[in-house]
Amino acid sequence: MALLTPLLAFLYHLPQVYKWLLKPYYVASLFMSVAFLLIRKTPGICEHLSTQREDGNPCDFDWREVEILMFLSAIVMMKNRRAITVEQHVGNIILFSKVANVILFFRLDIRMGLLYLTLCIVFLMTCKPPLYMGPEYIKYFSDKTIDDELERDNRVTWIVEFFANWSPECQSFAAVYADLSLKYNCAGLKFGKVDIGRYGDVSKKYKVSTSPLSKQLPSLLLFQGGKEVMRRPQVDKKCRAVSWSFTEENIIREFNLNELYQKSKKLNKSKGDQSDKINESQFPPLPEEEEPEVDAKEEETKKDK
């Protein structure tokens, strides 16, 4: 099942995967992920590499290299069991492929290992994965607007994501959260986001840590009447997040989105009725047209004729 799940997800989203692979970030990442394979298998280059194979063939993997690749493949499968989206599956494969390349290059030649590690660091600092740019019904808050918006109307329920752009988990969750906003956003149930990596005061006020060790990113908080009602993931006494999967099904179940959506429809209808009353008061009904009075003399002349 660990192999079938990511494979089926990959095949189902294959058209979308093609679009990702055409982006410069993924093109460069895939090239770096197969760098050792290309060097080991390319004629004219592999002949100059050292090898521990008994037959002395430098253009094929030795038993130690195969062992390293198999071990990291097992780690990728374990990580992908918790992956939610295809972006996370692809991201895990790319990440651990780079780790394998670093180990294999250092084992082959320390100079090649240092060169590859330098390239990885430069790539990490200069290139960022593309952000989600699809449709959504999400309001983005700043440190100056979040409190006013949450307290503006006590009848409105807010679900707010606390995220950071540098977090891979937040980047993978963006598409899931946007899809939920398209399905459930209405007058009484709204979705928001705030970048606590940028607004540190918001992070402190709502007690959402940006430390990678806390594993609190992303965090979803439910607000009713301007006050926090619940959050996921929950935080233990050591300020570490309790393990929780950010799947669409889990969010719908834990936050009772179907029930909240039905209640919010009533608020939408009440607002519509109030607007109708306001329109009626602004535009009074037109007076009925009166029939024109006919002069008595004109009636007598008509009878004579």
Tab-separated table of C-alpha atoms in Angstrom:
chain	number	residue	atom	x	y	z
A	1	MET	CA	0.000	0.000	0.000
A	2	ALA	CA	2.905	2.375	0.675
A	3	LEU	CA	3.879	2.032	-2.984
A	4	LEU	CA	0.378	2.024	-4.477
A	5	THR	CA	-0.915	5.164	-2.752
A	6	PRO	CA	1.661	7.622	-4.131
A	7	LEU	CA	1.624	5.868	-7.511
A	8	LEU	CA	-2.162	6.170	-7.879
A	9	ALA	CA	-2.077	9.777	-6.703
A	10	PHE	CA	0.663	10.528	-9.227
A	11	LEU	CA	-1.266	8.948	-12.115
A	12	TYR	CA	-4.508	10.706	-11.150
A	13	HIS	CA	-2.806	14.111	-11.123
A	14	LEU	CA	-0.533	13.397	-14.085
A	15	PRO	CA	-1.816	16.298	-16.259
A	16	GLN	CA	-1.198	18.703	-13.380
A	17	VAL	CA	2.233	17.178	-12.736
A	18	TYR	CA	3.272	17.988	-16.306
A	19	LYS	CA	2.544	21.679	-15.630
A	20	TRP	CA	4.721	21.605	-12.508
A	21	LEU	CA	7.603	19.880	-14.266
A	22	LEU	CA	7.719	22.646	-16.861
A	23	LYS	CA	8.381	25.275	-14.183
A	24	PRO	CA	12.056	26.285	-13.766
A	25	TYR	CA	12.138	25.327	-10.072
A	26	TYR	CA	11.083	21.729	-10.720
A	27	VAL	CA	13.239	21.406	-13.851
A	28	ALA	CA	16.329	22.393	-11.855
A	29	SER	CA	15.293	20.213	-8.899
A	30	LEU	CA	14.801	17.128	-11.059
A	31	PHE	CA	18.138	17.677	-12.757
A	32	MET	CA	19.909	17.912	-9.377
A	33	SER	CA	18.029	14.830	-8.147
A	34	VAL	CA	19.449	12.633	-10.927
A	35	ALA	CA	22.903	14.271	-11.081
A	36	PHE	CA	24.812	11.260	-9.697
A	37	LEU	CA	22.890	8.885	-11.956
A	38	LEU	CA	23.779	10.970	-15.015
A	39	ILE	CA	27.482	11.130	-14.090
A	40	ARG	CA	27.673	7.423	-13.259
A	41	LYS	CA	25.930	6.349	-16.478
A	42	THR	CA	27.168	8.897	-19.040
A	43	PRO	CA	29.810	7.445	-21.421
A	44	GLY	CA	32.976	9.495	-21.528
A	45	ILE	CA	32.539	10.611	-17.921
A	46	CYS	CA	31.930	7.416	-15.996
A	47	GLU	CA	35.202	5.882	-17.232
A	48	HIS	CA	37.144	8.352	-15.091
A	49	LEU	CA	35.265	7.525	-11.876
A	50	SER	CA	36.439	5.153	-9.178
A	51	THR	CA	34.441	2.030	-8.333
A	52	GLN	CA	34.405	-0.850	-5.837
A	53	ARG	CA	32.801	-3.342	-8.201
A	54	GLU	CA	34.560	-6.677	-8.562
A	55	ASP	CA	34.394	-6.502	-12.346
A	56	GLY	CA	35.876	-2.985	-12.284
A	57	ASN	CA	33.054	-1.475	-14.361
A	58	PRO	CA	32.941	2.237	-13.369
A	59	CYS	CA	29.736	2.887	-15.348
A	60	ASP	CA	27.490	0.904	-13.008
A	61	PHE	CA	26.519	1.159	-9.320
A	62	ASP	CA	28.510	-0.829	-6.805
A	63	TRP	CA	26.832	-2.716	-3.954
A	64	ARG	CA	27.319	0.160	-1.460
A	65	GLU	CA	25.690	2.706	-3.728
A	66	VAL	CA	22.738	0.393	-4.300
A	67	GLU	CA	22.400	-0.054	-0.539
A	68	ILE	CA	22.307	3.739	0.021
A	69	LEU	CA	19.689	4.231	-2.689
A	70	MET	CA	17.478	1.440	-1.337
A	71	PHE	CA	17.675	2.830	2.216
A	72	LEU	CA	16.661	6.340	1.158
A	73	SER	CA	13.898	4.915	-1.031
A	74	ALA	CA	12.438	3.266	2.067
A	75	ILE	CA	12.542	6.619	3.908
A	76	VAL	CA	10.731	8.313	1.007
A	77	MET	CA	7.970	5.704	1.129
A	78	MET	CA	7.564	6.208	4.878
A	79	LYS	CA	7.380	9.990	4.472
A	80	ASN	CA	4.895	9.772	1.610
A	81	ARG	CA	2.467	7.821	3.762
A	82	ARG	CA	1.692	11.108	5.548
A	83	ALA	CA	1.778	13.245	2.414
A	84	ILE	CA	-1.528	14.931	1.551
A	85	THR	CA	-1.030	16.372	-1.903
A	86	VAL	CA	0.973	15.460	-4.985
A	87	GLU	CA	3.231	18.449	-4.260
A	88	GLN	CA	4.259	16.792	-1.003
A	89	HIS	CA	4.917	13.458	-2.734
A	90	VAL	CA	7.092	15.102	-5.386
A	91	GLY	CA	8.776	17.330	-2.785
A	92	ASN	CA	9.745	14.337	-0.622
A	93	ILE	CA	11.183	12.478	-3.612
A	94	ILE	CA	13.236	15.520	-4.662
A	95	LEU	CA	14.459	16.270	-1.126
A	96	PHE	CA	15.697	12.776	-0.315
A	97	SER	CA	17.114	12.316	-3.793
A	98	LYS	CA	19.332	15.335	-3.132
A	99	VAL	CA	20.359	13.867	0.220
A	100	ALA	CA	21.301	10.623	-1.535
A	101	ASN	CA	23.288	12.561	-4.118
A	102	VAL	CA	25.255	14.391	-1.407
A	103	ILE	CA	26.189	11.088	0.291
A	104	LEU	CA	27.075	9.374	-2.986
A	105	PHE	CA	29.201	12.272	-4.291
A	106	PHE	CA	31.141	12.579	-1.006
A	107	ARG	CA	31.748	8.838	-1.073
A	108	LEU	CA	32.936	9.020	-4.680
A	109	ASP	CA	35.126	12.123	-4.389
A	110	ILE	CA	35.182	14.735	-1.631
A	111	ARG	CA	35.694	17.513	-4.173
A	112	MET	CA	32.582	16.483	-6.106
A	113	GLY	CA	30.685	16.218	-2.820
A	114	LEU	CA	31.644	19.763	-1.806
A	115	LEU	CA	30.733	21.094	-5.246
A	116	TYR	CA	27.311	19.432	-5.221
A	117	LEU	CA	26.590	20.547	-1.640
A	118	THR	CA	27.478	24.128	-2.574
A	119	LEU	CA	25.104	23.986	-5.532
A	120	CYS	CA	22.325	22.710	-3.264
A	121	ILE	CA	22.867	25.540	-0.774
A	122	VAL	CA	22.878	28.182	-3.519
A	123	PHE	CA	19.747	26.673	-5.044
A	124	LEU	CA	17.999	26.639	-1.663
A	125	MET	CA	18.823	30.299	-1.007
A	126	THR	CA	17.988	31.654	-4.463
A	127	CYS	CA	15.116	29.479	-5.720
A	128	LYS	CA	11.785	28.987	-4.000
A	129	PRO	CA	9.011	26.588	-4.996
A	130	PRO	CA	6.156	28.249	-6.906
A	131	LEU	CA	3.280	29.408	-4.706
A	132	TYR	CA	-0.326	28.405	-5.262
A	133	MET	CA	-1.964	30.857	-7.686
A	134	GLY	CA	-5.356	29.211	-8.231
A	135	PRO	CA	-8.858	30.465	-7.378
A	136	GLU	CA	-9.770	31.039	-3.730
A	137	TYR	CA	-12.132	32.951	-1.427
A	138	ILE	CA	-9.567	33.904	1.205
A	139	LYS	CA	-8.915	37.235	2.897
A	140	TYR	CA	-5.280	37.966	3.730
A	141	PHE	CA	-4.701	39.719	7.059
A	142	SER	CA	-1.879	41.875	8.327
A	143	ASP	CA	-0.930	42.667	11.905
A	144	LYS	CA	-3.110	45.794	11.726
A	145	THR	CA	-6.248	44.282	10.178
A	146	ILE	CA	-6.692	40.837	11.719
A	147	ASP	CA	-8.230	41.963	15.031
A	148	ASP	CA	-10.648	44.418	13.393
A	149	GLU	CA	-11.865	41.848	10.881
A	150	LEU	CA	-12.394	39.111	13.457
A	151	GLU	CA	-14.396	41.445	15.726
A	152	ARG	CA	-16.295	43.327	13.017
A	153	ASP	CA	-19.384	41.070	13.043
A	154	ASN	CA	-20.001	38.658	15.927
A	155	ARG	CA	-22.300	36.566	13.740
A	156	VAL	CA	-19.512	35.683	11.304
A	157	THR	CA	-17.366	32.599	11.919
A	158	TRP	CA	-13.763	32.802	10.743
A	159	ILE	CA	-11.322	30.006	9.935
A	160	VAL	CA	-7.837	31.481	9.778
A	161	GLU	CA	-4.657	29.775	8.634
A	162	PHE	CA	-1.446	30.887	10.324
A	163	PHE	CA	1.339	30.166	7.845
A	164	ALA	CA	4.826	31.081	6.677
A	165	ASN	CA	5.932	31.233	3.056
A	166	TRP	CA	9.171	29.385	3.775
A	167	SER	CA	7.380	26.348	5.225
A	168	PRO	CA	7.019	23.428	2.770
A	169	GLU	CA	4.012	22.142	4.731
A	170	CYS	CA	2.229	25.485	4.304
A	171	GLN	CA	3.004	25.556	0.604
A	172	SER	CA	1.568	22.063	0.138
A	173	PHE	CA	-1.533	22.884	2.195
A	174	ALA	CA	-2.336	26.032	0.168
A	175	ALA	CA	-4.277	24.175	-2.550
A	176	VAL	CA	-6.323	22.190	0.009
A	177	TYR	CA	-7.241	25.330	1.962
A	178	ALA	CA	-8.171	27.207	-1.213
A	179	ASP	CA	-10.460	24.358	-2.280
A	180	LEU	CA	-12.222	24.426	1.095
A	181	SER	CA	-12.774	28.176	0.776
A	182	LEU	CA	-14.389	27.705	-2.639
A	183	LYS	CA	-16.791	25.103	-1.227
A	184	TYR	CA	-17.758	26.632	2.131
A	185	ASN	CA	-17.229	30.406	1.963
A	186	CYS	CA	-20.419	32.440	2.489
A	187	ALA	CA	-21.728	35.446	4.429
A	188	GLY	CA	-21.546	33.728	7.820
A	189	LEU	CA	-18.455	31.551	7.276
A	190	LYS	CA	-15.269	33.138	5.980
A	191	PHE	CA	-11.687	32.036	5.433
A	192	GLY	CA	-8.564	34.054	6.167
A	193	LYS	CA	-4.776	33.748	6.185
A	194	VAL	CA	-2.013	35.592	7.994
A	195	ASP	CA	1.718	35.251	7.366
A	196	ILE	CA	3.216	34.961	10.854
A	197	GLY	CA	6.642	34.570	9.323
A	198	ARG	CA	6.240	38.232	8.361
A	199	TYR	CA	4.136	39.471	11.288
A	200	GLY	CA	5.875	38.263	14.431
A	201	ASP	CA	3.519	40.141	16.774
A	202	VAL	CA	0.573	38.109	15.474
A	203	SER	CA	2.529	34.920	16.127
A	204	LYS	CA	3.116	35.910	19.766
A	205	LYS	CA	-0.437	37.129	20.396
A	206	TYR	CA	-2.128	33.976	19.116
A	207	LYS	CA	0.625	31.688	20.443
A	208	VAL	CA	1.543	30.005	17.160
A	209	SER	CA	5.245	29.230	17.018
A	210	THR	CA	7.186	29.631	13.785
A	211	SER	CA	9.987	27.339	14.928
A	212	PRO	CA	10.418	24.299	12.662
A	213	LEU	CA	10.952	22.147	15.764
A	214	SER	CA	7.493	22.987	17.141
A	215	LYS	CA	5.788	21.713	13.966
A	216	GLN	CA	2.918	24.192	14.432
A	217	LEU	CA	2.897	25.339	10.808
A	218	PRO	CA	0.377	25.502	9.350
A	219	SER	CA	-2.149	26.083	12.147
A	220	LEU	CA	-5.902	26.476	11.653
A	221	LEU	CA	-7.809	28.535	14.215
A	222	LEU	CA	-11.611	28.812	14.441
A	223	PHE	CA	-12.969	32.160	15.660
A	224	GLN	CA	-16.546	32.908	16.702
A	225	GLY	CA	-17.483	36.322	18.016
A	226	GLY	CA	-13.855	37.398	17.654
A	227	LYS	CA	-12.647	34.722	20.093
A	228	GLU	CA	-10.730	31.511	19.442
A	229	VAL	CA	-12.892	28.397	19.795
A	230	MET	CA	-10.523	25.664	18.643
A	231	ARG	CA	-7.294	25.061	16.737
A	232	ARG	CA	-5.546	22.303	14.870
A	233	PRO	CA	-2.978	21.022	15.488
A	234	GLN	CA	-3.288	21.095	19.240
A	235	VAL	CA	-0.226	22.027	21.298
A	236	ASP	CA	1.084	20.048	24.273
A	237	LYS	CA	2.740	21.381	27.438
A	238	LYS	CA	6.152	21.448	25.725
A	239	CYS	CA	4.749	23.760	23.012
A	240	ARG	CA	5.027	21.022	20.410
A	241	ALA	CA	2.197	20.290	18.023
A	242	VAL	CA	0.285	17.060	18.401
A	243	SER	CA	0.540	15.077	15.182
A	244	TRP	CA	-2.437	15.804	12.930
A	245	SER	CA	-3.004	15.297	9.203
A	246	PHE	CA	-4.195	18.334	7.242
A	247	THR	CA	-6.431	16.438	4.839
A	248	GLU	CA	-9.668	17.912	3.549
A	249	GLU	CA	-11.693	15.168	5.243
A	250	ASN	CA	-10.088	15.786	8.634
A	251	ILE	CA	-10.703	19.525	8.462
A	252	ILE	CA	-14.352	19.105	7.469
A	253	ARG	CA	-14.915	16.645	10.309
A	254	GLU	CA	-12.966	18.403	13.074
A	255	PHE	CA	-14.309	21.896	12.333
A	256	ASN	CA	-17.882	20.724	11.542
A	257	LEU	CA	-17.797	22.664	8.289
A	258	ASN	CA	-21.023	21.159	6.948
A	259	GLU	CA	-22.946	22.207	10.065
A	260	LEU	CA	-21.321	25.653	10.142
A	261	TYR	CA	-22.157	26.143	6.481
A	262	GLN	CA	-25.846	25.306	7.030
A	263	LYS	CA	-26.046	27.772	9.925
A	264	SER	CA	-24.299	30.470	7.939
A	265	LYS	CA	-26.875	30.155	5.166
A	266	LYS	CA	-29.504	31.490	7.579
A	267	LEU	CA	-27.358	34.553	8.181
A	268	ASN	CA	-27.068	35.005	4.437
A	269	LYS	CA	-30.859	34.867	4.042
A	270	SER	CA	-31.442	37.307	6.909
A	271	LYS	CA	-29.038	39.769	5.315
A	272	GLY	CA	-30.894	39.381	2.048
A	273	ASP	CA	-34.273	40.071	3.718
A	274	GLN	CA	-32.887	43.165	5.430
A	275	SER	CA	-31.546	44.491	2.149
A	276	ASP	CA	-34.952	43.962	0.533
A	277	LYS	CA	-36.624	45.949	3.305
A	278	ILE	CA	-34.092	48.725	2.907
A	279	ASN	CA	-34.761	48.863	-0.816
A	280	GLU	CA	-38.510	49.031	-0.238
A	281	SER	CA	-38.096	51.895	2.216
A	282	GLN	CA	-35.848	53.798	-0.162
A	283	PHE	CA	-38.195	53.389	-3.095
A	284	PRO	CA	-41.857	53.847	-1.979
A	285	PRO	CA	-44.568	52.354	-4.196
A	286	LEU	CA	-45.812	54.466	-7.078
A	287	PRO	CA	-49.328	55.977	-6.700
A	288	GLU	CA	-52.096	54.338	-8.698
A	289	GLU	CA	-53.124	56.148	-11.854
A	290	GLU	CA	-56.501	57.860	-11.634
A	291	GLU	CA	-58.930	57.715	-14.528
A	292	PRO	CA	-59.388	61.136	-16.183
A	293	GLU	CA	-62.704	62.878	-15.439
A	294	VAL	CA	-64.931	63.359	-18.434
A	295	ASP	CA	-66.704	66.688	-18.741
A	296	ALA	CA	-70.548	66.474	-18.464
A	297	LYS	CA	-71.103	68.564	-21.579
A	298	GLU	CA	-68.958	66.232	-23.655
A	299	GLU	CA	-71.071	63.253	-22.458
A	300	GLU	CA	-74.333	65.018	-23.487
A	301	THR	CA	-73.014	65.811	-26.972
A	302	LYS	CA	-71.989	62.154	-27.416
A	303	LYS	CA	-75.543	60.999	-26.447
A	304	ASP	CA	-77.154	63.458	-28.900
A	305	LYS	CA	-75.020	62.162	-31.716
